[in-house]
Amino acid sequence: MQPLNRQPPPLHAPRRGLSGAMVGAAKGAVIGAARGAAMGASGEARPAEPKGARRHDPAPSYWDYKMQRLMLTPVFRVLFRVGLPALAITAVIGLVLASEGRRAAIAGGIAQITDQFQARPEFRVSLLAVEGASPDLADAVRARLAVSFPASSFDLDLDVLRERAEGLDAVAGAELAVRSGGVLQVTITEREPALIWRRAEGLTLLDATGHRVAGLATRADRPDLPVIAGEGADAAAAEALELVDAAGPLMKRLRGLVRLGERRWDMVLDRDQRLMLPADRPVQALERLLALDQAEDLLARDLAAIDLRNEHRPILRLGEDALLEARRARGLVPEEKKAESDL
């Protein structure tokens, strides 16, 4: 039998001779002395390594190396940090919404919360205020909007209401806003009448652009506005206003403007005088006539019409009395007709 504190020799221990044993002993003594000196200098006691144990290799393993290389790639890092959580959240949402009952319950809950929020008192609108419009137009705007109060501000489509207000002929523009205190404020830009358009259907008020403003019962209701007539006169309202402004001293005699052929104007004065203006540059032609009238007092004579369509050759059409006198002066009227005319 062997004693308990004695270890058996290794099975594969090499057999050495006397010289090998001595050399090995010398090497072991030298190495042991060197390690002891190093440990003594550092003041640490190094535990004895078990016989046959492997030292730890600090180099990473193959898979650790591959993962570290992947983490250094920007695309993989973004996919790992963002794409993977997003995929997981999408999968969870898909599983939750896969059931029709859960979808209906979620939609009903959202709708209930939305209704409760929109029905709060601070979002309630109870009054309608119209500014910038005459009383009649303000009443027309209220009737056109047809808003039922009280109403939630979320239920009011301001763009649709603005289009309704601007649909009125007398409204040039409208601005809508919900003010504090539950007031829906409508600011109206009203069209200003500038002309009276006489048609077979009746009288119509037009603004400076020719847009319809309102109907007119009689001419006496707006004696301050000039009158235009003829087909397409509303489309040339701006030109008509330029002629009215250029008329100057003829304003007291001006009866109106007539649009002919949708291309030119005739200016009608009292005593049934008519100024036939050209289609091109009618304002300049009227100014030349006014200069001629100031020099020759032309419009005070018995003239039925003055044709200015040819700027180089104006044509005068005499009145009946002036024409008869001219024929008498030329001897074209027989004596008996002359005597009858004198009577």
Coordinates of C-alpha atoms in Angstrom, one line a residue:
M1 CA 0.0 0.0 0.0
Q2 CA 1.0 3.6 -0.7
P3 CA 0.8 6.4 1.9
L4 CA -2.1 8.9 1.5
N5 CA -0.1 12.0 1.1
R6 CA 1.9 10.7 -1.8
Q7 CA 0.8 11.4 -5.4
P8 CA 1.4 8.7 -7.9
P9 CA 3.9 9.5 -10.7
P10 CA 2.3 10.6 -14.0
L11 CA 1.5 7.8 -16.3
H12 CA 3.3 9.3 -19.2
A13 CA 6.2 10.8 -17.3
P14 CA 9.3 10.7 -19.4
R15 CA 12.1 8.6 -18.2
R16 CA 15.2 10.5 -17.6
G17 CA 18.7 9.5 -16.7
L18 CA 20.9 10.9 -13.9
S19 CA 22.2 13.7 -16.1
G20 CA 18.7 14.6 -17.3
A21 CA 17.5 14.7 -13.7
M22 CA 20.4 17.0 -12.7
V23 CA 19.8 19.4 -15.6
G24 CA 16.1 19.5 -14.9
A25 CA 16.7 20.2 -11.2
A26 CA 19.0 23.0 -12.1
K27 CA 16.6 24.6 -14.5
G28 CA 13.8 24.3 -11.9
A29 CA 15.9 25.9 -9.2
V30 CA 16.8 28.8 -11.5
I31 CA 13.2 29.5 -12.6
G32 CA 11.9 29.1 -9.0
A33 CA 14.5 31.6 -7.7
A34 CA 13.6 34.1 -10.4
R35 CA 9.8 33.9 -9.7
G36 CA 10.4 34.2 -6.0
A37 CA 12.6 37.2 -6.4
A38 CA 9.9 38.9 -8.6
M39 CA 7.1 38.1 -6.1
G40 CA 9.2 39.4 -3.3
A41 CA 9.8 42.6 -5.0
S42 CA 6.1 43.2 -5.7
G43 CA 5.0 42.2 -2.3
E44 CA 2.3 39.9 -3.7
A45 CA 1.8 36.2 -3.1
R46 CA 0.9 34.5 -6.3
P47 CA -1.2 31.5 -5.9
A48 CA 0.2 28.3 -7.2
E49 CA -1.4 27.3 -10.4
P50 CA -2.8 23.8 -10.4
K51 CA -0.8 21.4 -12.3
G52 CA -2.0 20.8 -15.8
A53 CA -4.3 24.0 -15.9
R54 CA -4.5 26.1 -19.2
R55 CA -3.8 29.8 -19.1
H56 CA -6.7 32.2 -20.3
D57 CA -6.3 33.5 -23.9
P58 CA -7.2 37.2 -24.0
A59 CA -8.0 37.1 -27.8
P60 CA -11.8 37.0 -28.6
S61 CA -13.4 33.9 -30.0
Y62 CA -14.4 33.7 -33.6
W63 CA -18.1 34.6 -33.1
D64 CA -17.2 37.4 -30.7
Y65 CA -14.9 38.8 -33.3
K66 CA -17.6 38.7 -36.0
M67 CA -20.1 40.4 -33.7
Q68 CA -17.7 43.2 -32.9
R69 CA -17.1 43.7 -36.6
L70 CA -20.8 43.9 -37.3
M71 CA -21.4 46.4 -34.5
L72 CA -18.8 48.7 -36.1
T73 CA -20.9 48.7 -39.3
P74 CA -23.3 51.8 -39.3
V75 CA -26.1 50.1 -41.2
F76 CA -26.1 47.1 -38.9
R77 CA -25.9 49.3 -35.8
V78 CA -29.0 51.3 -36.9
L79 CA -30.9 48.1 -37.8
F80 CA -30.0 46.6 -34.5
R81 CA -30.9 49.7 -32.4
V82 CA -33.9 51.0 -34.4
G83 CA -35.1 48.4 -36.8
L84 CA -35.3 45.5 -34.4
P85 CA -37.4 47.5 -31.8
A86 CA -39.6 48.9 -34.6
L87 CA -40.2 45.4 -35.9
A88 CA -41.1 44.1 -32.5
I89 CA -43.6 47.0 -31.9
T90 CA -45.1 46.5 -35.3
A91 CA -45.6 42.8 -34.6
V92 CA -47.3 43.5 -31.3
I93 CA -49.6 46.1 -32.9
G94 CA -50.4 43.7 -35.7
L95 CA -51.3 41.0 -33.2
V96 CA -53.5 43.4 -31.2
L97 CA -55.3 44.7 -34.3
A98 CA -55.8 41.3 -35.8
S99 CA -59.0 40.9 -33.9
E100 CA -62.1 42.8 -35.3
G101 CA -63.5 43.1 -31.8
R102 CA -60.4 44.8 -30.5
R103 CA -60.3 47.1 -33.5
A104 CA -64.0 48.2 -32.9
A105 CA -63.3 48.7 -29.2
I106 CA -60.3 50.9 -29.8
A107 CA -62.1 53.0 -32.4
G108 CA -65.1 53.4 -30.1
G109 CA -62.9 54.5 -27.3
I110 CA -61.0 57.1 -29.5
A111 CA -64.3 58.5 -30.8
Q112 CA -65.8 58.8 -27.3
I113 CA -62.7 60.6 -26.1
T114 CA -62.8 62.9 -29.1
D115 CA -66.4 63.8 -28.6
Q116 CA -65.9 64.5 -24.9
F117 CA -63.0 66.8 -25.7
Q118 CA -64.8 68.7 -28.5
A119 CA -67.9 69.2 -26.3
R120 CA -66.0 71.1 -23.7
P121 CA -67.4 74.6 -22.9
E122 CA -64.2 76.4 -24.0
F123 CA -64.8 75.2 -27.6
R124 CA -68.5 76.1 -27.8
V125 CA -69.6 78.8 -30.2
S126 CA -72.9 80.6 -29.4
L127 CA -72.9 83.9 -31.2
L128 CA -72.4 85.3 -34.8
A129 CA -71.0 88.8 -35.3
V130 CA -70.9 90.4 -38.8
E131 CA -68.6 93.4 -39.3
G132 CA -68.0 95.7 -42.2
A133 CA -71.4 95.2 -43.9
S134 CA -74.6 97.3 -44.1
P135 CA -77.5 96.1 -42.0
D136 CA -79.3 94.5 -45.0
L137 CA -76.2 92.8 -46.1
A138 CA -75.4 91.5 -42.6
D139 CA -78.8 89.9 -42.4
A140 CA -78.2 88.3 -45.8
V141 CA -74.9 86.9 -44.6
R142 CA -76.5 85.4 -41.5
A143 CA -79.2 83.8 -43.6
R144 CA -76.6 82.5 -46.1
L145 CA -74.3 80.9 -43.4
A146 CA -77.2 79.2 -41.7
V147 CA -75.2 78.1 -38.6
S148 CA -77.1 76.5 -35.8
F149 CA -75.9 77.6 -32.4
P150 CA -74.6 76.5 -30.0
A151 CA -72.0 74.5 -32.0
S152 CA -68.5 73.2 -31.4
S153 CA -65.7 75.1 -33.0
F154 CA -64.4 71.7 -34.4
D155 CA -67.7 71.3 -36.2
L156 CA -67.4 74.6 -38.1
D157 CA -65.7 74.4 -41.4
L158 CA -64.5 78.0 -41.8
D159 CA -63.5 77.6 -45.5
V160 CA -66.9 76.3 -46.5
L161 CA -68.6 79.2 -44.5
R162 CA -66.3 81.7 -46.2
E163 CA -67.2 80.4 -49.7
R164 CA -70.9 80.7 -48.7
A165 CA -70.5 84.3 -47.6
E166 CA -68.5 85.3 -50.8
G167 CA -71.2 83.7 -52.9
L168 CA -73.3 86.8 -52.2
D169 CA -73.1 89.4 -55.0
A170 CA -72.5 92.3 -52.7
V171 CA -69.6 90.6 -50.9
A172 CA -66.1 91.1 -52.3
G173 CA -64.3 89.1 -49.6
A174 CA -65.0 87.5 -46.2
E175 CA -62.8 86.5 -43.3
L176 CA -64.0 84.2 -40.6
A177 CA -62.5 83.5 -37.2
V178 CA -63.6 82.1 -33.8
R179 CA -62.9 84.6 -31.1
S180 CA -62.8 84.2 -27.3
G181 CA -66.1 84.1 -25.6
G182 CA -67.6 81.7 -28.2
V183 CA -68.1 84.3 -31.0
L184 CA -67.9 83.5 -34.7
Q185 CA -66.7 86.8 -36.2
V186 CA -67.3 87.4 -39.9
T187 CA -65.5 90.4 -41.4
I188 CA -67.0 91.5 -44.7
T189 CA -65.5 93.5 -47.5
E190 CA -68.5 95.0 -49.3
R191 CA -68.6 95.8 -53.0
E192 CA -69.1 99.5 -53.8
P193 CA -71.6 100.3 -56.6
A194 CA -70.0 102.3 -59.4
L195 CA -72.3 101.9 -62.4
I196 CA -75.9 101.2 -63.3
W197 CA -76.4 98.7 -66.0
R198 CA -79.7 99.1 -67.9
R199 CA -81.0 95.9 -69.5
A200 CA -84.3 94.5 -70.6
E201 CA -84.6 92.6 -67.3
G202 CA -84.2 95.8 -65.3
L203 CA -81.5 97.9 -63.6
T204 CA -78.4 96.3 -62.0
L205 CA -75.7 97.9 -59.8
L206 CA -72.2 97.0 -60.8
D207 CA -68.9 97.7 -59.1
A208 CA -65.7 99.0 -60.7
T209 CA -64.8 95.6 -62.1
G210 CA -68.2 95.0 -63.6
H211 CA -69.3 92.5 -60.9
R212 CA -73.0 92.5 -60.0
V213 CA -73.7 94.1 -56.6
A214 CA -77.5 94.2 -56.4
G215 CA -80.6 94.9 -58.3
L216 CA -82.1 98.5 -58.5
A217 CA -85.7 99.3 -58.5
T218 CA -85.6 102.8 -60.2
R219 CA -83.0 105.1 -61.6
A220 CA -84.0 107.8 -59.0
D221 CA -82.7 105.6 -56.2
R222 CA -79.1 106.2 -57.3
P223 CA -78.9 109.4 -59.3
D224 CA -75.2 109.8 -58.5
L225 CA -74.1 106.8 -60.6
P226 CA -73.7 106.9 -64.4
V227 CA -75.7 104.5 -66.6
I228 CA -74.4 102.0 -69.1
A229 CA -76.3 99.9 -71.5
G230 CA -75.7 97.3 -74.2
E231 CA -74.6 93.7 -74.5
G232 CA -71.3 93.1 -72.8
A233 CA -71.2 96.5 -71.1
D234 CA -70.5 94.9 -67.7
A235 CA -67.2 93.3 -69.1
A236 CA -66.0 96.8 -70.1
A237 CA -67.0 98.6 -66.9
A238 CA -63.5 99.7 -66.2
E239 CA -63.2 101.5 -69.6
A240 CA -66.6 103.1 -69.0
L241 CA -65.4 104.6 -65.8
E242 CA -62.4 106.0 -67.5
L243 CA -64.6 107.7 -70.1
V244 CA -66.8 109.1 -67.3
D245 CA -63.7 110.5 -65.5
A246 CA -62.5 112.0 -68.8
A247 CA -65.9 113.6 -69.6
G248 CA -65.2 116.5 -67.2
P249 CA -67.3 119.4 -68.3
L250 CA -69.8 117.1 -70.1
M251 CA -70.9 115.4 -66.8
K252 CA -73.9 117.6 -66.4
R253 CA -75.1 116.7 -69.9
L254 CA -74.1 113.0 -69.8
R255 CA -77.1 110.6 -70.1
G256 CA -75.1 107.4 -70.3
L257 CA -72.9 105.1 -72.3
V258 CA -74.1 102.5 -74.8
R259 CA -71.9 99.5 -75.7
L260 CA -72.1 98.6 -79.4
G261 CA -71.0 95.3 -80.8
E262 CA -69.3 94.5 -77.6
R263 CA -66.3 96.5 -78.9
R264 CA -66.9 100.2 -78.6
W265 CA -68.9 102.9 -76.8
D266 CA -71.3 105.7 -77.8
M267 CA -71.6 108.5 -75.3
V268 CA -75.2 109.9 -75.1
L269 CA -75.7 113.5 -74.1
D270 CA -78.8 115.5 -73.6
R271 CA -80.6 117.0 -76.7
D272 CA -80.2 113.5 -78.1
Q273 CA -76.6 114.2 -79.1
R274 CA -74.4 111.1 -79.5
L275 CA -70.6 110.9 -79.5
M276 CA -69.4 107.8 -81.5
L277 CA -66.1 106.8 -79.9
P278 CA -63.6 104.4 -81.5
A279 CA -62.8 100.9 -80.3
D280 CA -59.1 101.8 -79.8
R281 CA -58.1 104.6 -77.4
P282 CA -61.5 106.1 -76.8
V283 CA -60.4 108.2 -73.9
Q284 CA -57.8 110.0 -76.2
A285 CA -60.5 110.6 -78.8
L286 CA -62.9 112.1 -76.2
E287 CA -60.1 114.4 -74.9
R288 CA -59.4 115.7 -78.5
L289 CA -63.2 116.4 -78.9
L290 CA -63.2 118.3 -75.6
A291 CA -60.3 120.4 -76.8
L292 CA -62.1 121.2 -80.0
D293 CA -65.3 122.0 -78.2
Q294 CA -63.4 124.4 -76.0
A295 CA -62.0 126.2 -79.0
E296 CA -65.0 126.1 -81.4
D297 CA -67.9 125.6 -79.0
L298 CA -68.8 122.6 -81.1
L299 CA -71.2 120.7 -78.8
A300 CA -73.4 123.8 -78.4
R301 CA -74.4 123.7 -82.1
D302 CA -77.3 121.7 -83.6
L303 CA -75.6 118.4 -84.1
A304 CA -77.2 115.0 -83.9
A305 CA -73.9 113.0 -83.7
I306 CA -70.2 113.3 -83.9
D307 CA -68.3 110.3 -85.3
L308 CA -64.8 110.1 -83.9
R309 CA -64.0 106.6 -85.1
N310 CA -61.6 108.0 -87.6
E311 CA -59.2 110.2 -85.6
H312 CA -58.0 111.9 -88.8
R313 CA -61.4 112.7 -90.1
P314 CA -64.2 113.3 -87.6
I315 CA -67.7 113.4 -89.1
L316 CA -70.5 115.7 -88.0
R317 CA -74.2 114.8 -88.4
L318 CA -76.5 117.8 -88.3
G319 CA -79.7 118.0 -86.5
E320 CA -83.0 118.3 -88.3
D321 CA -83.3 122.1 -88.0
A322 CA -79.6 122.6 -89.0
L323 CA -80.0 120.2 -91.9
L324 CA -83.1 122.1 -93.1
E325 CA -81.4 125.4 -92.9
A326 CA -78.4 124.1 -94.8
R327 CA -80.7 122.8 -97.6
R328 CA -82.5 126.2 -97.7
A329 CA -79.1 127.9 -98.0
R330 CA -78.2 125.7 -101.0
G331 CA -81.6 126.2 -102.6
L332 CA -82.6 122.6 -102.3
V333 CA -85.9 123.3 -100.5
P334 CA -88.9 124.5 -102.8
E335 CA -90.5 127.8 -102.0
E336 CA -93.8 126.3 -100.9
K337 CA -92.0 124.0 -98.4
K338 CA -90.0 127.0 -97.3
A339 CA -93.2 128.9 -96.6
E340 CA -94.7 126.0 -94.8
S341 CA -91.6 125.6 -92.6
D342 CA -91.7 129.4 -91.8
L343 CA -95.2 129.0 -90.5

